[in-house]
Structure formats: structure tokens, C-alpha cells
XYZ file of C-alpha atoms in Angstrom:
764
model
C 145.009 102.922 95.997
C 143.295 102.705 99.403
C 140.067 101.101 100.517
C 137.419 102.467 102.817
C 135.506 99.754 104.638
C 132.057 100.379 106.062
C 131.065 97.656 108.458
C 127.596 97.251 109.921
C 127.615 95.897 113.410
C 123.845 95.637 113.609
C 123.088 91.942 113.656
C 119.678 90.411 113.897
C 120.854 88.827 117.099
C 124.360 88.891 118.529
C 125.178 86.198 121.052
C 125.553 87.679 124.476
C 128.902 86.146 125.445
C 132.163 87.592 124.125
C 133.721 84.269 123.170
C 133.527 83.320 119.499
C 131.954 79.949 118.648
C 134.386 77.062 118.352
C 133.141 76.340 114.835
C 132.729 79.348 112.564
C 129.850 79.089 110.077
C 129.829 81.711 107.349
C 126.079 82.247 107.069
C 125.436 82.133 110.796
C 128.472 83.958 112.142
C 130.237 85.923 109.408
C 127.654 87.082 106.891
C 125.667 89.162 109.422
C 128.865 91.134 110.083
C 129.716 91.552 106.412
C 126.232 91.899 104.940
C 126.342 95.688 104.632
C 130.083 96.068 104.150
C 131.481 97.811 101.124
C 134.802 99.247 100.026
C 134.801 102.765 98.667
C 137.779 102.617 96.370
C 139.606 105.905 96.032
C 141.954 105.587 93.081
C 144.339 107.852 91.276
C 142.354 107.677 88.056
C 139.850 110.594 88.108
C 137.470 108.495 85.987
C 137.428 105.859 88.716
C 136.962 107.818 91.902
C 134.697 105.357 93.631
C 133.587 101.796 93.172
C 131.809 99.405 95.484
C 133.317 96.134 96.557
C 131.214 93.478 98.244
C 132.799 91.841 101.280
C 129.974 89.305 101.516
C 130.930 87.712 98.175
C 134.204 85.913 97.519
C 134.865 87.716 94.226
C 134.235 91.138 95.726
C 136.291 90.564 98.858
C 139.335 89.044 97.141
C 139.441 91.235 94.026
C 142.880 92.745 93.441
C 142.821 96.529 93.181
C 146.294 97.852 92.520
C 147.788 95.307 94.912
C 145.217 95.684 97.683
C 142.598 93.102 98.588
C 139.876 93.365 101.160
C 140.403 89.792 102.318
C 143.277 87.434 101.598
C 142.255 83.958 102.796
C 144.611 82.683 105.469
C 146.632 85.914 105.753
C 145.524 88.622 108.191
C 148.510 90.849 107.460
C 147.581 91.179 103.784
C 143.835 91.541 104.375
C 143.207 95.278 104.059
C 139.766 94.947 105.675
C 141.238 93.391 108.791
C 144.070 95.889 109.067
C 141.624 98.783 109.004
C 139.377 97.124 111.586
C 142.231 96.905 114.094
C 143.844 100.237 113.198
C 144.498 102.851 115.909
C 144.435 105.644 113.340
C 140.982 107.246 113.347
C 141.451 108.121 109.662
C 142.067 104.463 108.903
C 139.776 102.841 111.452
C 136.735 101.075 110.105
C 133.936 101.653 110.496
C 134.977 105.316 110.432
C 133.728 107.569 113.239
C 131.830 109.765 110.785
C 129.680 106.761 109.757
C 128.156 106.873 113.265
C 128.342 103.087 113.377
C 129.631 101.498 116.577
C 132.979 99.717 116.364
C 132.941 95.967 116.027
C 132.656 94.131 119.316
C 135.475 91.960 120.563
C 133.419 88.918 119.654
C 132.809 90.122 116.093
C 136.517 90.834 115.633
C 137.378 87.380 116.926
C 134.918 85.760 114.517
C 136.398 87.606 111.519
C 139.962 86.856 112.681
C 139.364 83.118 113.045
C 137.418 82.990 109.788
C 140.181 84.688 107.758
C 142.875 82.547 109.404
C 140.891 79.397 108.561
C 140.783 80.313 104.882
C 137.795 82.697 104.655
C 135.456 80.078 103.241
C 132.310 81.509 101.685
C 128.919 79.861 101.397
C 125.830 80.678 99.376
C 123.420 82.941 101.178
C 121.574 80.809 103.724
C 118.073 81.424 102.355
C 119.009 80.123 98.893
C 119.953 76.741 100.365
C 117.194 74.185 101.113
C 116.126 73.857 104.757
C 118.152 71.261 106.644
C 117.148 68.705 109.228
C 118.404 69.461 112.712
C 118.294 67.570 115.979
C 115.125 68.496 117.802
C 111.444 67.760 117.389
C 109.627 70.781 118.795
C 109.778 74.543 119.147
C 110.759 74.502 122.805
C 113.848 72.376 122.112
C 115.355 75.024 119.839
C 114.348 78.023 121.952
C 115.444 76.555 125.268
C 118.691 75.201 123.871
C 119.672 78.712 122.867
C 118.548 80.116 126.213
C 120.713 77.546 127.998
C 123.710 78.652 125.925
C 123.142 82.172 127.229
C 122.527 80.944 130.811
C 118.922 82.124 130.729
C 115.713 80.314 131.644
C 112.285 80.478 130.003
C 109.463 82.185 131.867
C 106.729 80.194 133.596
C 103.418 79.686 131.832
C 101.062 82.659 131.882
C 98.142 82.467 134.294
C 95.080 80.734 132.793
C 93.001 83.889 132.234
C 95.846 85.667 130.431
C 96.604 82.609 128.312
C 92.952 82.073 127.395
C 92.542 85.696 126.316
C 95.821 85.522 124.385
C 94.887 82.451 122.377
C 91.332 83.725 121.748
C 92.683 86.971 120.299
C 95.450 85.289 118.330
C 93.282 82.609 116.730
C 89.938 84.380 116.309
C 90.588 88.083 116.898
C 87.839 88.105 119.535
C 88.111 88.123 123.329
C 86.748 85.317 125.513
C 83.375 85.727 127.172
C 83.182 85.985 130.963
C 81.992 82.370 131.057
C 85.170 81.247 129.254
C 87.268 82.543 132.164
C 84.800 82.113 135.033
C 85.972 78.934 136.768
C 89.617 78.081 136.187
C 90.286 76.133 139.379
C 90.656 72.868 137.445
C 92.508 74.384 134.472
C 94.736 71.794 132.810
C 96.891 71.164 129.785
C 94.157 68.930 128.392
C 91.613 71.742 128.642
C 93.981 74.142 126.928
C 94.537 71.758 124.013
C 90.772 71.296 123.678
C 90.338 75.080 123.644
C 92.920 75.425 120.868
C 91.048 72.852 118.752
C 87.758 74.643 119.421
C 89.164 77.999 118.332
C 90.781 76.582 115.202
C 87.386 75.113 114.270
C 85.611 78.438 114.853
C 84.345 80.316 111.805
C 85.980 83.403 113.315
C 89.421 81.841 112.824
C 89.088 82.470 109.084
C 88.179 86.098 109.735
C 91.175 86.710 112.002
C 93.736 85.082 109.712
C 91.922 86.243 106.588
C 92.765 89.832 107.577
C 96.426 88.755 107.929
C 96.390 87.495 104.348
C 94.379 90.426 102.967
C 97.131 92.769 104.202
C 99.546 90.929 101.967
C 97.051 90.880 99.097
C 96.751 94.748 99.399
C 92.969 94.356 99.605
C 90.667 97.384 99.651
C 87.230 98.257 98.270
C 88.174 101.103 95.919
C 90.308 101.663 92.827
C 92.848 104.050 94.300
C 94.528 107.007 92.596
C 92.804 110.365 92.839
C 89.307 109.315 91.730
C 89.327 106.249 94.012
C 85.982 104.935 92.797
C 84.388 102.002 94.666
C 84.842 98.494 93.298
C 83.251 95.100 93.939
C 85.828 92.507 94.995
C 84.518 91.426 98.390
C 83.888 87.941 97.031
C 87.674 87.500 97.016
C 87.753 88.499 100.690
C 85.084 85.907 101.445
C 86.976 83.294 99.422
C 90.044 83.856 101.613
C 87.987 83.455 104.802
C 86.335 80.268 103.527
C 89.628 78.778 102.307
C 91.324 79.381 105.651
C 88.379 78.024 107.622
C 88.493 74.887 105.477
C 92.264 74.662 106.080
C 92.952 74.576 102.362
C 96.584 73.421 102.016
C 98.750 76.478 101.528
C 100.211 75.172 98.267
C 96.701 74.877 96.825
C 95.779 78.217 98.417
C 98.686 79.717 96.466
C 97.921 78.007 93.164
C 94.274 79.063 93.139
C 95.106 82.709 93.808
C 97.848 82.938 91.218
C 96.281 80.727 88.554
C 92.883 79.358 89.610
C 91.413 80.172 86.207
C 94.008 77.911 84.527
C 93.147 74.804 86.523
C 91.288 72.065 84.612
C 87.524 72.686 84.760
C 88.083 75.695 86.991
C 85.212 76.319 89.392
C 83.678 79.705 90.055
C 85.441 79.796 93.435
C 88.825 79.112 91.827
C 88.259 81.965 89.416
C 87.242 84.260 92.282
C 90.543 83.381 93.978
C 92.488 85.065 91.148
C 91.251 88.354 92.566
C 94.515 88.331 94.553
C 96.243 90.100 91.671
C 93.230 92.259 90.807
C 93.774 94.192 94.024
C 96.029 96.555 92.123
C 94.963 100.172 91.698
C 93.063 101.368 88.610
C 93.573 104.879 87.284
C 90.331 106.332 85.884
C 91.578 109.850 85.229
C 91.048 111.341 81.784
C 93.883 111.540 79.278
C 95.999 108.761 80.777
C 97.993 106.200 78.781
C 96.132 102.992 79.662
C 99.079 100.821 78.650
C 101.335 102.675 81.072
C 99.048 101.914 83.987
C 98.520 98.317 82.828
C 102.295 97.913 82.910
C 102.383 99.547 86.351
C 99.897 96.933 87.553
C 102.138 94.155 86.275
C 105.133 95.759 88.004
C 103.080 95.669 91.197
C 102.142 92.011 90.684
C 105.756 90.993 90.155
C 106.936 92.835 93.266
C 104.013 91.534 95.357
C 104.548 87.930 94.275
C 108.233 88.182 95.104
C 107.589 89.749 98.498
C 104.639 87.644 99.640
C 105.848 84.183 98.653
C 109.620 84.467 98.200
C 110.518 87.165 100.686
C 112.691 88.819 98.049
C 112.753 92.371 96.728
C 112.470 91.201 93.114
C 110.991 94.583 92.206
C 114.426 96.142 92.746
C 115.588 94.518 89.482
C 112.986 96.381 87.400
C 115.449 99.028 86.187
C 118.808 97.234 86.532
C 120.386 94.117 87.973
C 119.625 93.828 91.682
C 122.245 95.728 93.666
C 122.515 93.101 96.397
C 120.717 89.876 95.497
C 121.736 87.633 92.574
C 118.757 88.618 90.409
C 119.436 89.983 86.933
C 117.221 92.519 85.198
C 116.622 89.999 82.435
C 115.357 87.518 85.039
C 113.007 90.169 86.392
C 111.360 90.492 82.978
C 111.244 86.738 82.541
C 109.254 86.677 85.789
C 107.244 89.656 84.493
C 106.306 87.609 81.402
C 104.208 85.213 83.507
C 102.001 88.118 84.633
C 101.890 90.067 81.377
C 99.413 87.987 79.373
C 96.112 88.357 81.178
C 92.814 90.013 80.522
C 91.223 91.658 83.563
C 87.473 91.014 83.369
C 84.705 91.467 85.893
C 82.859 88.199 86.526
C 79.236 87.790 87.560
C 79.057 85.728 90.740
C 76.131 83.449 91.411
C 74.412 83.290 94.751
C 75.120 80.104 96.735
C 72.796 77.248 95.825
C 71.939 78.615 92.379
C 72.070 76.054 89.569
C 73.892 78.226 87.035
C 74.042 75.601 84.299
C 70.348 74.755 84.604
C 69.369 78.401 84.803
C 71.460 79.262 81.738
C 69.779 76.489 79.750
C 66.340 77.686 80.883
C 67.205 81.282 79.983
C 68.134 80.264 76.434
C 64.874 78.343 76.098
C 62.736 81.171 77.540
C 64.538 83.714 75.351
C 63.814 81.691 72.197
C 60.179 81.164 73.151
C 59.712 84.843 73.992
C 61.233 85.972 70.692
C 58.984 83.579 68.777
C 55.885 84.691 70.690
C 56.668 88.386 70.147
C 57.113 87.763 66.435
C 53.879 85.763 66.239
C 51.829 88.428 68.034
C 53.554 91.529 66.719
C 50.396 92.564 64.903
C 48.914 93.465 68.297
C 51.564 96.153 68.747
C 51.005 97.363 65.204
C 47.249 97.749 65.797
C 47.869 99.482 69.155
C 50.205 102.001 67.546
C 47.724 102.716 64.728
C 45.054 103.632 67.241
C 47.425 105.838 69.286
C 46.709 109.578 69.099
C 49.545 112.139 69.347
C 48.247 113.326 72.716
C 48.086 109.768 74.051
C 51.634 109.131 72.772
C 52.915 112.141 74.708
C 51.393 110.782 77.915
C 53.191 107.443 77.692
C 55.815 106.612 80.316
C 59.301 107.672 79.145
C 60.541 104.111 78.737
C 57.526 103.065 76.704
C 57.609 106.213 74.574
C 61.316 105.699 73.872
C 60.637 102.159 72.623
C 57.634 103.258 70.555
C 59.638 106.067 68.910
C 62.165 103.608 67.470
C 61.677 102.289 63.920
C 60.251 98.760 63.982
C 63.405 97.241 62.473
C 65.582 98.897 65.190
C 63.609 97.636 68.172
C 65.254 95.081 70.458
C 63.508 92.243 72.231
C 63.531 94.380 75.400
C 61.835 97.243 73.486
C 59.120 94.961 72.164
C 58.538 93.369 75.587
C 58.234 96.876 77.073
C 55.522 97.714 74.542
C 53.688 94.437 75.072
C 53.610 94.841 78.856
C 51.694 98.074 78.291
C 48.934 96.455 76.262
C 48.460 92.978 77.760
C 47.158 92.069 81.221
C 49.397 90.471 83.916
C 47.969 86.994 83.330
C 48.745 87.012 79.607
C 51.150 84.133 78.633
C 53.494 86.651 76.994
C 53.608 88.747 80.179
C 54.264 85.680 82.324
C 57.023 84.540 79.959
C 58.605 87.997 79.872
C 58.580 88.212 83.681
C 60.483 84.900 83.892
C 62.886 86.111 81.210
C 63.600 89.263 83.238
C 64.038 87.268 86.456
C 66.528 84.865 84.853
C 68.410 87.725 83.216
C 68.765 89.483 86.571
C 69.985 86.351 88.336
C 72.474 85.453 85.619
C 73.737 88.778 84.344
C 73.199 91.387 87.048
C 73.917 91.690 90.766
C 77.162 90.736 92.513
C 80.358 90.792 90.478
C 84.026 90.358 91.282
C 87.304 91.172 89.571
C 89.299 88.219 88.234
C 92.251 87.307 86.024
C 91.882 85.502 82.703
C 94.683 84.267 80.474
C 94.789 85.694 76.945
C 94.498 83.205 74.051
C 97.789 84.528 72.686
C 100.524 85.740 75.066
C 101.700 89.316 74.856
C 105.242 89.962 73.740
C 107.458 90.717 76.735
C 110.769 92.546 76.535
C 113.295 93.981 78.924
C 112.545 97.674 79.513
C 115.634 99.860 79.471
C 115.850 101.463 82.923
C 112.349 100.133 83.610
C 110.812 102.498 81.028
C 107.999 100.783 79.115
C 108.544 103.130 76.169
C 112.073 101.739 75.712
C 111.706 98.021 74.956
C 114.890 96.003 74.422
C 115.468 92.238 74.094
C 112.448 89.932 74.013
C 112.221 87.411 76.851
C 110.170 84.314 77.612
C 108.750 83.312 81.018
C 111.368 82.144 83.506
C 112.535 82.336 87.116
C 115.740 83.494 88.885
C 118.614 81.038 88.438
C 119.691 81.435 92.046
C 116.663 79.381 93.113
C 115.605 75.850 92.176
C 115.172 74.921 88.521
C 112.003 75.904 86.681
C 110.577 72.800 85.064
C 107.567 72.562 82.787
C 106.385 70.519 79.833
C 104.291 73.422 78.556
C 105.170 74.968 75.202
C 104.177 78.329 76.636
C 104.744 78.514 80.414
C 102.033 80.440 82.248
C 100.904 81.488 85.719
C 99.983 77.924 86.655
C 103.558 76.828 86.007
C 104.803 79.775 88.066
C 102.475 78.953 90.970
C 103.611 75.318 90.999
C 107.243 76.441 90.938
C 106.627 78.735 93.914
C 105.206 75.929 96.076
C 107.582 73.249 94.833
C 109.093 71.597 97.955
C 112.511 72.224 96.402
C 111.927 75.975 96.718
C 114.129 77.036 99.664
C 112.104 80.182 100.338
C 108.315 79.791 100.297
C 107.828 77.571 103.336
C 110.406 79.533 105.338
C 108.837 82.858 104.424
C 105.306 81.807 105.369
C 106.145 80.127 108.689
C 108.276 83.159 109.573
C 105.371 85.504 108.833
C 102.997 83.408 110.939
C 105.568 83.338 113.760
C 105.766 87.128 113.547
C 102.063 87.409 114.357
C 102.530 85.499 117.596
C 105.748 87.080 118.863
C 105.780 90.528 117.241
C 108.927 89.740 115.275
C 109.852 87.041 112.800
C 112.690 84.581 113.308
C 113.976 86.581 110.358
C 113.219 90.118 111.484
C 113.142 91.486 107.907
C 110.124 89.346 107.089
C 109.853 90.776 103.559
C 113.555 90.418 102.720
C 115.281 87.049 102.944
C 117.960 88.333 100.583
C 121.482 89.533 101.195
C 120.331 92.744 102.910
C 117.944 90.949 105.216
C 118.775 90.060 108.787
C 120.030 86.596 109.641
C 117.560 84.324 111.448
C 117.773 84.498 115.225
C 117.093 80.731 115.405
C 118.026 79.271 111.990
C 117.547 75.640 113.026
C 114.055 76.407 114.328
C 113.153 78.205 111.095
C 114.252 75.201 109.047
C 112.389 72.797 111.328
C 109.155 74.801 111.092
C 109.436 75.033 107.296
C 109.997 71.313 106.923
C 107.190 70.496 109.352
C 104.858 72.826 107.430
C 105.497 70.938 104.194
C 105.429 67.528 105.924
C 102.002 68.388 107.364
C 100.760 68.958 103.803
C 101.011 72.746 104.071
C 98.332 72.891 106.767
C 98.171 76.362 108.326
C 95.957 75.105 111.143
C 98.548 72.467 112.068
C 101.202 75.189 112.038
C 99.107 77.373 114.342
C 98.463 74.423 116.651
C 102.186 73.638 116.811
C 103.028 77.208 117.785
C 100.259 77.967 120.284
C 100.679 74.674 122.158
C 104.398 75.276 122.724
C 105.678 76.529 126.071
C 107.449 79.322 124.198
C 104.052 80.711 123.201
C 102.322 79.953 126.496
C 104.872 81.581 128.778
C 104.300 84.804 130.667
C 105.108 88.138 129.031
C 106.315 89.636 132.306
C 109.850 90.980 132.119
C 112.616 89.957 134.518
C 115.766 91.812 135.600
C 118.130 89.347 133.923
C 116.185 89.632 130.667
C 116.151 93.425 130.770
C 119.915 93.356 131.168
C 120.833 90.595 128.717
C 118.043 90.476 126.130
C 115.986 93.681 126.384
C 114.444 93.293 122.916
C 113.436 89.670 123.639
C 115.179 88.141 120.630
C 115.854 84.968 122.610
C 112.189 84.575 123.614
C 112.663 83.826 127.277
C 109.230 85.437 127.661
C 106.194 86.240 125.537
C 105.710 89.667 123.968
C 102.923 92.126 124.761
C 101.342 93.256 121.489
C 98.925 96.110 120.809
C 95.936 94.684 118.954
C 95.482 95.258 115.230
C 93.139 98.085 114.270
C 90.215 95.855 113.316
C 90.626 93.759 116.463
C 90.535 96.890 118.633
C 87.066 97.525 117.194
C 86.052 93.860 117.506
C 87.061 93.700 121.168
C 85.016 96.820 121.939
C 82.023 95.429 120.037
C 82.238 92.134 121.902
C 82.740 93.709 125.312
C 79.724 95.960 124.770
C 77.541 93.074 123.584
C 76.871 94.654 120.189
C 78.939 92.427 117.876
C 77.132 90.927 114.892
C 78.714 87.491 114.282
C 77.542 87.323 110.673
C 80.180 85.890 108.328
C 80.992 87.371 104.915
C 78.911 89.481 102.590
C 79.202 92.991 101.128
C 81.256 95.603 102.998
C 79.518 97.736 105.610
C 79.621 101.387 106.624
C 79.974 101.989 110.373
C 79.892 105.589 111.654
C 82.882 107.764 110.748
C 83.605 111.444 111.547
C 81.896 114.089 109.435
C 83.965 115.362 106.540
C 86.121 112.278 105.981
C 84.555 111.602 102.597
C 85.374 115.128 101.476
C 89.159 114.876 101.792
C 89.689 113.232 98.389
C 89.348 114.570 94.878
C 85.814 113.161 94.622
C 83.425 113.817 97.504
C 81.584 110.601 98.248
C 78.565 109.677 100.324
C 79.030 107.398 103.351
C 75.593 106.064 104.263
C 75.926 104.526 107.721
C 74.758 100.903 107.780
C 71.630 100.147 109.755
C 70.703 97.279 112.023
C 73.209 94.491 112.671
C 75.431 95.629 109.792
C 76.397 98.660 111.848
C 78.088 96.307 114.314
C 80.014 94.006 111.990
C 83.674 93.154 112.542
C 86.291 95.641 111.342
C 87.283 93.208 108.602
C 84.043 94.045 106.761
C 84.318 97.836 106.879
C 84.412 99.442 103.434
C 87.929 100.730 102.759
C 88.509 103.637 100.401
C 92.227 103.688 99.686
C 92.445 107.480 99.546
C 90.253 108.099 102.606
C 90.120 105.032 104.867
C 88.132 105.112 108.121
C 90.135 107.153 110.649
C 89.487 104.747 113.526
C 91.341 102.061 111.580
C 94.083 104.317 110.259
C 94.929 105.663 113.706
C 95.673 102.099 114.818
C 97.982 101.497 111.831
C 95.719 99.568 109.456
C 97.274 99.436 105.968
C 95.640 101.485 103.227
C 95.876 98.866 100.484
C 98.188 100.711 98.102
C 100.847 98.008 98.350
C 101.418 94.661 100.014
C 101.792 94.891 103.795
C 103.702 91.992 105.345
C 104.101 93.572 108.782
C 101.960 96.227 110.411
C 103.698 98.892 112.424
C 102.536 99.501 115.984
C 102.553 103.180 116.835
C 101.599 104.686 120.175
C 99.978 108.113 119.832
C 97.560 110.334 121.794
C 95.117 110.115 118.879
C 94.530 106.469 119.718
C 93.351 107.271 123.228
C 91.210 110.124 121.902
C 89.642 107.783 119.340
C 88.753 105.197 121.974
C 87.283 107.921 124.179
C 85.475 110.175 121.712
C 84.947 108.516 118.327
C 81.195 108.251 117.721
C 81.394 104.498 117.176
C 83.362 103.842 120.362
C 81.109 106.219 122.288
C 78.165 104.084 121.201
C 80.021 100.952 122.387
C 80.608 102.663 125.739
C 76.905 103.509 125.990
C 76.077 99.824 125.516
C 78.714 98.812 128.074
C 77.181 101.340 130.488
C 73.963 99.311 130.380
C 75.915 96.148 131.170
C 77.461 97.916 134.180
C 74.003 98.925 135.361
C 72.673 95.388 134.930
C 75.603 93.118 135.813
C 78.033 95.347 137.689
C 81.486 96.832 137.142
C 83.262 93.527 137.806
C 81.465 91.859 134.905
C 82.177 94.754 132.538
C 85.837 94.755 133.583
C 86.108 91.031 132.883
C 84.449 91.461 129.477
C 87.232 93.886 128.552
C 90.259 92.232 130.150
C 89.253 88.608 130.915
C 90.217 89.001 134.583
C 88.655 90.114 137.834
C 89.524 93.689 138.835
C 91.738 94.302 141.841
C 90.196 96.145 144.799
C 92.135 99.358 144.152
C 91.054 99.300 140.489
C 87.415 99.029 141.544
C 87.825 101.941 143.905
C 88.958 104.160 141.033
C 86.213 102.995 138.665
C 83.469 103.460 141.234
C 84.372 107.117 141.527
C 83.157 107.534 137.928
C 79.600 107.570 136.655
C 78.710 104.373 134.696
C 79.164 105.954 131.261
C 82.623 107.309 132.007
C 83.558 104.050 133.706
C 82.596 102.279 130.472
C 84.603 104.751 128.377
C 87.575 104.210 130.676
C 87.349 100.418 130.414
C 87.381 100.555 126.617
C 90.385 102.897 126.789
C 92.532 100.699 129.041
C 95.920 99.659 127.700
C 95.036 96.152 128.854
C 91.854 96.157 126.762
C 93.666 96.930 123.512
C 96.727 94.802 124.263
C 97.362 91.094 123.895
C 99.393 90.128 126.960
């Protein structure tokens, strides 16, 4: 029997020098080389033509297959994997040429050689071990230590104007005003720190980072599927913004979204927070099996919870044991059980400042009084009806005639009040009482609603589904969590979502804090310390700076899960503040900037592209929260789906709201957002792609909304000059040669050009 070894040489970050480290660590040095390795076993038994062996597990690598073993600890000559790596025979060489994978580097070979000679010691996957304390007390220590190892130096700090624009965009999603960058002659570290505190305290901070979270929550304003009807859930969006502005500790932020309704004396806001898992799609087509799509929603909630908080592809265990991570199918359905026992109601939301309890009590009192008064004076209706001629009856308003046509014993209170309002004058006590009854009913039972989760009194039965098919139930399971992680502890007879949420943010959980700080880091540098930000499992990339990741995670928890403290820590570091300009030695030795010897230029998110243009043109409405709005979109967009819908363009200030507030139909989102890679809300998005297409330039130049922004910027050019307009877009003064080019254009086309600049839509 022979073995075919497929070795991936794509590491998250390979050290630049050829020499192997003096001390080999399995998770840091060896696992990235072995993580995608497998043996294809070609045996003599036709029933066993191929089987996979895992080199990144001890059992898989050392398993005896007819006398051959992939790795024999301490013995290179008997390690089949090693012999094939060093083979000169192209039919034996691994990775084989036909795999199109590059051969292992000299350094990678040396690492494997030393590791096997030293006994091939395995460790648990790094992300399943708790974060460790490491020497070092700030971000720059870890980054610059690694740079020194590679004989590289960090870049100098960016110039003040660039840095100010960078931190404005990163913390609030809005550019600085010309006055913010007007006089920088006395710029200092103290002023920068004060600016950071000012931006973190801004109400716009919650909008910028709220959009980051809404991506992960797969937020949109419609139900999805082919009908894609509109829904009301914007109160959840506003809850996210408010929670982030208040710097709600992330552990509490998590608990309220996963189980706010289960907290003692849950407030309305805590119930609104459970909208996180109501962002699933709803199929309203005729003839569907509602249970099938309910189950599909739970599948989505399991996968989303695993991705967002744990950075694991738990959803891959829906049909079978996970192929790579130690998650059994049974454990998947134990996790599923937490999210399988909820009702999905729509909740009426009160306006701020309304005394709901007092109003409810008054409504009950008014209702009782009105019913008694109607009963006492019902003879007035009887007399009125006796005197009514057939012709007069026909002339009654439809609503009144409908009530009058009902038999007396079938009439509701609303019917009787309708009849009374036709025969009594406006100052009549019954009319006054009925008007108050209607007003209270509207305030309490009509108006704004939002979609929430509510635990069922009795849990549903949960079973394993054979091959993930809900029509093929197997063994019953109770709520539980994967054994590979920390223990699940609860005193509850019937564990529920609240127990799950507490388990997720338990400080003993090795994943949650790491996953979140990595995802925040990704926003600032374009790539996470773990590049596969949604997969911390065996198939994910190793962290480029593992000690830094652990330090950030531990600091995050030590600072009571404060996201604002985490942001402050990152943006005040030299690593963040350094220039993004490339250098020859970096292009040669670290072209992808894994080592972070410089900052990274990042194209702005779709909504921020709009927000920058609105701000530069002076049109931005700073209003916070509220129902979604409808800015101009191209004709015909609402006709591309199964149901043709009306898009009534918002008027007044609502036309110029931030992109965050634009109504999003999942099936037909606004093109100006889609073209800049905004997610559609069908599934959780933990990292936006950044494409570069001609359509983006055409949108900035010709889209009706951006053309209107350019028209407004044209007026600024006429009033304040090209230099001012240029600074509004880029936060810097134009160079003489740039002004020469712009002055050759008429003011409108100069404005269109400024909004179309790469620098305008890029965070330097």
C-alpha cells in the first residue's frame, strides 16, 4: 500500500528568513504546514480504494496502514510523509506536480525534519486553548518585535491631515471638516488623543460601528426569498447604534441579543435586542411547508451564532460530523436545541417617553367606562334605527352602514361607537370618551413594531436529523455545546438561550474574545491577525502575531469587554498611526503587508462612500435613527424581482440620510451600495470584499444621487473656491499641478471629478 501526500505550502505568514526557529512549536510552526495535508491511500482492496488520513492529528499521522505510516516520531527514514517530501522521483514527490502546489520551502522542510526528529509532538489546535499571557504591554511591542526579527523597521507616523482623516473615517464613518484640518502647525500627541476621545464620544461612532455589527447580524429591511416583502425591524438597528454609543460591555451586548427576553424583568429594549436572530429570511410563497422553513431559520441561527461569536463553521456538522474540526453531528443538534424552542412574534414598540404601564391602565379604565356608557345609552341607537328610512340607510357612509347592517347581538364595541359618532355631537361625553379610547388604542396597539424572539412555555423536541433532513429524525438530544471547548455549566433544569449566551461570553471560552478583537483589528488593517476571520478551526489560517492576538483578547476581557477601550488601544498605537506609503524593502520582503511595517490603504465601505459625498457636498442630514429612508435609485430597479414594488423617494432631509438608513430589499438592494460590495443580508457577513470595477467610477460620476451631490459641491466651489472643495473631499490642500487640471474643467465637472477621486473614496 502506498500513500499520496498533499501538502499545502500556503501559510498565513511564513517567516522571511530560511533558518528554522531554534524551538519548534507545533501550533505556530508545524500545523500551518500540515493543516491541509491528507494521504490518499491506494490499497489493493478494491473496496478500499481511497481513504483520507489527517497529518495534523496524531492518530491520523501515525496510523499503521499495511506497514506504512505517514509520520513515525523520531524516525525520518520510516516516516512515509517525509520520504515523499524529499523524493527526487516526480511520481513520488509531494506535493505532486499535478496538484499545482509549490514545493515546500527549505525552511518548511527544516521545520518538519526537526519536529519529526524531536518526537513529532502534537498539541491541541491553538484556538481551542485559552489565551496565554506574553511579555509585552502594548500593540507596538508585539508588532515591532516581529519586524526586528525580520530586520525591518516600522514606517513613520502619517502626516497630521492623513491621520486625522483616517481616524475620523474609522471611528465615525465621516470625513473631517475643513476646520478640523485647517491649522496643524501645533499638532501634537496630546491633541490626537483628545481627538480620539471626541470621536469615540460622537453619536456617529455608533452608526459607523453599528453597520459593522449589522453585517454580521445579516440585517436588511425585507423578508427575502422571491416575494421579498418589506418588514419592520429597524428598531433593532437603532438598538445596536444606541448600545454601541453607550459602550455596552460586549458580554452584555451578546446576552441581550441572544436572550434578552429571558433576562429577569426584561425591558422593552432587551426584547428588541433579540431581533438579532429574527433577521433570518421568511418565505411567504404559497404551498410551502412552514415547518421546513422554520427549521431552515434555525439552521441559519446555529451557523450564524457559530460564525459570529466562535469563529467556527459549526454549520458544517449539520449533515455529518465536521470533516476537519472536532465537532460531532450530535453536538450540532445539541447546539440547535437552544435555538429550536422559540416563538417569533412581532412586538409593538412604544415611542420614547411614553408611560406604557400608565397608558395601559388608563386604556382598561376608558374601555370599561365606554362599554358601560354604550350599554346605558343603547336605546338612542335603537330609536335612531327605527326612524331610518331605506333611502337614508343607503346613503350612509360604508363603515356606518356595515355596522348598522349587523344584528345587534353581533356588534362589537367598535361597531357601536361608529354608530354613536354618527348621531351625537362632538362635545357629547360619549364622543369625547370614544376619541380618547381610539387615541390610546392607536398608541398602544398600532404604529411601530419590531420582530423579536420569545421562548416557548414548553420546549420543542429536538432530534438529530439524518443527513440534515428534517423529515428523517433520529435520536433525541438535549441542549449542549461542543466538548472541544470549555465545559457548559448550568443549574437550570432546562437549559435555554440565556445559558448559551452566558457560555459564549464565559471568560473561559478560548474563542469569543479572540474572534471579536480579530474582527475589529480587520477593520483597521484590512486583514485580521487570523486572516480567515470566520474560521478559527483546523482549516483556518494561523495567526500572524499569535502573542498579540492573545494579549488583545485578554485586555478586552480585563477592560470589562469595552469596545471603545479596544478601539482606543488600537487607534492610539504607532502601528495604526504609521504611514501607508510603501517602501522598496517592504515591497520585496513583505508585499502583502502581513508584518504591518506600514498602514494599509482601504477603499471605503459602500455606505461610507455615500456618507463622504454627502458630507463633502454639505447635504448630510445628521439625524440619528428612525425608519429607513428611500434615496434616489435608477429607474427599473424595483421591477427586477418577482414582485414589482414602489420606491417613493424620500423628501426633505430624509433624502440625505447616511447610507446606514437606506431601505434594503434583499432581492433588489440599491445599486449604488451593491456596486461597492455592500452585503445583501442573506447570510452573515464577517468581512466585506473590496472589488475594483469600472461600474464604481460610473456610479460616482453618473448616478442620480451622486450627480445631485456634485451639483451641491459645485455651489461650494462657486462660493468658497476649488481649494476648499478639494479639502472637503480629501482633507488636504491640493498641489499646484492638481489645481491646474481642475481649473480646466467647469465647476460642475470639477465637482464630479472630486467625488470620483480614488483619494476621496479611500482611507489612506
